[in-house]
Amino acid sequence: MSYQSRKNQAVINLAALKQNYQKISALAPQSETIAVIKANSYGHGLTAVAKHLDKIAPALAVAFIDEAITLRSAGINSPILILEGPLCEQDFAIAEQENFWLMLHNTVQLNWLTKRSAPFTQKIWIKVDTGMHRLGFAPENIPKIIKTLDNEQKNNLVLCTHFSSAEELDNPKTLAQITSLHSVAELFPCQTSLANSAGIINWQQSHGDYNRLGIALYGANPATSYDLPMDLTPVMTLQSTIIALRDLNVGDKVGYGEIWQAERPSRIATIAIGYADGYPRCAKAGTPVLINGQLAPLAGRVSMDMITVDVTDLKPVKIGDMVELWGENLSVETVAKHLDTINYELLTRVSARVPRVYRT
Ligand SMILES: *Cc1c(COP(=O)(O)O)cnc(C)c1O
């Protein structure tokens, strides 16, 4: 039996997803825009988002091959880029069969490829470490790596890199990374891929044959210090409801550890969402939630299944009223700032017990 008494949900606006994709990909008309849907589509639901993008995006990207296999099982036919590449030798056989593009970034992976007896005919992505120093081969090693590929693979090659700071408009690092990648890529007849969301939006010079669009697809801003130069619509709106209300006297304390104390007669609303749903426990007093169009500050520690907020200054609210934790009317960026984190983390950590409800 499927029954939902608790009304928590993450409403996923699929029309907005499509509009965001179209708006951002229009910034790079010469590039193919790959939709990055790793980590459960940044918390929005892996297969539902993939199904909606399958006919729109030329390819999808996930972190590791398990996620891609889930997509094939759900009937998704687009090519799928595996951003961490093969994590075991067998991944090559699966990739060959399933039309997965593997991003190769270390010599162990290369050895798995070169010792294969069967041909590998899928596109090969080789990751160049142009300065992020997380994954990839040093630029000066690329020529000798490419020499080890067979001719078919050499003709089916994408040289790619990843930016460490593309959301920082005055950081010269991005241009240095672009120059580094281009200086290797010009030596070979290959395709290129550099840009993430911030690259697509801020660095036109970074647009390659493929760009890799993640966070902005979901209507979220890759930067924390400025607004985007375009209107995107948040795709996820996270909702819960008020399940209790009480009036407190001056000096009464709220929640675990008694970390919040009423400094005036106060009305406290208890809302049915907590850290087990992905609302972070580190949220501090004052973190806003939205109730009936009015902002209310968090009061007291986040529990596993509940939070408490101060609704003293709000027009009357009642049990059952809907609460927006973040989304279309309260930006996930605003909430993230109060939590000393970023929108990426809040979106991806919405847990499995919150039903995703899809609106077209
Ligand atoms: C996650 C990821 C992206 C997408 O980044 P956004 O900032 O979400 O656009 C692109 N490329 C790689 C290699 C990634 O891991």
PDB file of N, CA and C and ligand atoms in Angstrom, residues 36 38 42 83 103 127 134 161-162 195-198 212-216 222 344, ligand 1:
ATOM      1  N   VAL A  36      24.089  17.206 -16.976  1.00  0.00           N
ATOM      2  CA  VAL A  36      24.719  16.435 -15.894  1.00  0.00           C
ATOM      3  C   VAL A  36      23.641  16.063 -14.871  1.00  0.00           C
ATOM      4  N   LYS A  38      24.165  13.465 -12.424  1.00  0.00           N
ATOM      5  CA  LYS A  38      24.731  12.617 -11.362  1.00  0.00           C
ATOM      6  C   LYS A  38      24.001  12.876 -10.037  1.00  0.00           C
ATOM      7  N   TYR A  42      21.057  15.727  -9.065  1.00  0.00           N
ATOM      8  CA  TYR A  42      21.216  16.744  -8.024  1.00  0.00           C
ATOM      9  C   TYR A  42      20.025  16.734  -7.063  1.00  0.00           C
ATOM     10  N   LEU A  83      31.631  10.450 -15.656  1.00  0.00           N
ATOM     11  CA  LEU A  83      32.604  11.506 -15.330  1.00  0.00           C
ATOM     12  C   LEU A  83      33.817  10.994 -14.550  1.00  0.00           C
ATOM     13  N   MET A 103      35.285   8.698 -19.190  1.00  0.00           N
ATOM     14  CA  MET A 103      36.303   9.733 -19.033  1.00  0.00           C
ATOM     15  C   MET A 103      37.506   9.084 -18.350  1.00  0.00           C
ATOM     16  N   LYS A 127      40.883  13.115 -19.671  1.00  0.00           N
ATOM     17  CA  LYS A 127      40.830  14.280 -18.799  1.00  0.00           C
ATOM     18  C   LYS A 127      42.222  14.850 -18.570  1.00  0.00           C
ATOM     19  N   ARG A 134      42.678  17.405  -9.144  1.00  0.00           N
ATOM     20  CA  ARG A 134      41.812  16.410  -8.533  1.00  0.00           C
ATOM     21  C   ARG A 134      41.833  15.141  -9.388  1.00  0.00           C
ATOM     22  N   THR A 161      38.645  19.012 -19.578  1.00  0.00           N
ATOM     23  CA  THR A 161      39.189  19.434 -18.296  1.00  0.00           C
ATOM     24  C   THR A 161      38.058  19.997 -17.451  1.00  0.00           C
ATOM     25  N   HIS A 162      38.360  20.273 -16.194  1.00  0.00           N
ATOM     26  CA  HIS A 162      37.330  20.773 -15.282  1.00  0.00           C
ATOM     27  C   HIS A 162      37.880  21.994 -14.549  1.00  0.00           C
ATOM     28  N   ALA A 195      33.629  23.416 -20.209  1.00  0.00           N
ATOM     29  CA  ALA A 195      32.759  24.239 -19.361  1.00  0.00           C
ATOM     30  C   ALA A 195      31.774  23.439 -18.526  1.00  0.00           C
ATOM     31  N   ASN A 196      31.696  23.795 -17.252  1.00  0.00           N
ATOM     32  CA  ASN A 196      30.578  23.438 -16.377  1.00  0.00           C
ATOM     33  C   ASN A 196      29.561  24.589 -16.460  1.00  0.00           C
ATOM     34  N   SER A 197      28.601  24.629 -15.547  1.00  0.00           N
ATOM     35  CA  SER A 197      27.590  25.712 -15.610  1.00  0.00           C
ATOM     36  C   SER A 197      28.245  27.085 -15.608  1.00  0.00           C
ATOM     37  N   ALA A 198      29.168  27.301 -14.657  1.00  0.00           N
ATOM     38  CA  ALA A 198      29.788  28.623 -14.534  1.00  0.00           C
ATOM     39  C   ALA A 198      30.616  28.949 -15.778  1.00  0.00           C
ATOM     40  N   ARG A 212      29.266  20.874 -20.198  1.00  0.00           N
ATOM     41  CA  ARG A 212      28.656  19.973 -19.210  1.00  0.00           C
ATOM     42  C   ARG A 212      27.847  20.799 -18.204  1.00  0.00           C
ATOM     43  N   LEU A 213      26.549  20.809 -18.430  1.00  0.00           N
ATOM     44  CA  LEU A 213      25.653  21.674 -17.660  1.00  0.00           C
ATOM     45  C   LEU A 213      25.067  20.917 -16.473  1.00  0.00           C
ATOM     46  N   GLY A 214      25.401  21.386 -15.259  1.00  0.00           N
ATOM     47  CA  GLY A 214      24.856  20.763 -14.052  1.00  0.00           C
ATOM     48  C   GLY A 214      23.927  21.707 -13.310  1.00  0.00           C
ATOM     49  N   ILE A 215      24.444  22.328 -12.286  1.00  0.00           N
ATOM     50  CA  ILE A 215      23.621  23.049 -11.302  1.00  0.00           C
ATOM     51  C   ILE A 215      22.629  24.053 -11.919  1.00  0.00           C
ATOM     52  N   ALA A 216      23.053  24.773 -12.947  1.00  0.00           N
ATOM     53  CA  ALA A 216      22.171  25.814 -13.500  1.00  0.00           C
ATOM     54  C   ALA A 216      20.955  25.216 -14.195  1.00  0.00           C
ATOM     55  N   PRO A 222      25.488  28.789  -9.794  1.00  0.00           N
ATOM     56  CA  PRO A 222      26.786  28.220  -9.398  1.00  0.00           C
ATOM     57  C   PRO A 222      27.619  29.180  -8.552  1.00  0.00           C
ATOM     58  N   TYR A 344      24.299  23.314  -4.093  1.00  0.00           N
ATOM     59  CA  TYR A 344      24.576  21.939  -4.556  1.00  0.00           C
ATOM     60  C   TYR A 344      24.332  20.930  -3.427  1.00  0.00           C
TER      61      TYR A 344
HETATM   62  C1  LIG B   1      29.480  17.833 -11.700  1.00  0.00           C
HETATM   63  C2  LIG B   1      30.335  18.126 -12.867  1.00  0.00           C
HETATM   64  C3  LIG B   1      29.930  19.065 -13.834  1.00  0.00           C
HETATM   65  C4  LIG B   1      28.728  19.962 -13.653  1.00  0.00           C
HETATM   66  O1  LIG B   1      29.100  21.035 -12.814  1.00  0.00           O
HETATM   67  P1  LIG B   1      28.075  22.207 -12.426  1.00  0.00           P
HETATM   68  O2  LIG B   1      28.876  23.161 -11.654  1.00  0.00           O
HETATM   69  O3  LIG B   1      27.007  21.558 -11.614  1.00  0.00           O
HETATM   70  O4  LIG B   1      27.543  22.740 -13.705  1.00  0.00           O
HETATM   71  C5  LIG B   1      30.713  19.202 -14.960  1.00  0.00           C
HETATM   72  N1  LIG B   1      31.834  18.461 -15.138  1.00  0.00           N
HETATM   73  C6  LIG B   1      32.259  17.572 -14.216  1.00  0.00           C
HETATM   74  C7  LIG B   1      33.511  16.810 -14.456  1.00  0.00           C
HETATM   75  C8  LIG B   1      31.537  17.387 -13.041  1.00  0.00           C
HETATM   76  O5  LIG B   1      31.973  16.506 -12.127  1.00  0.00           O
END
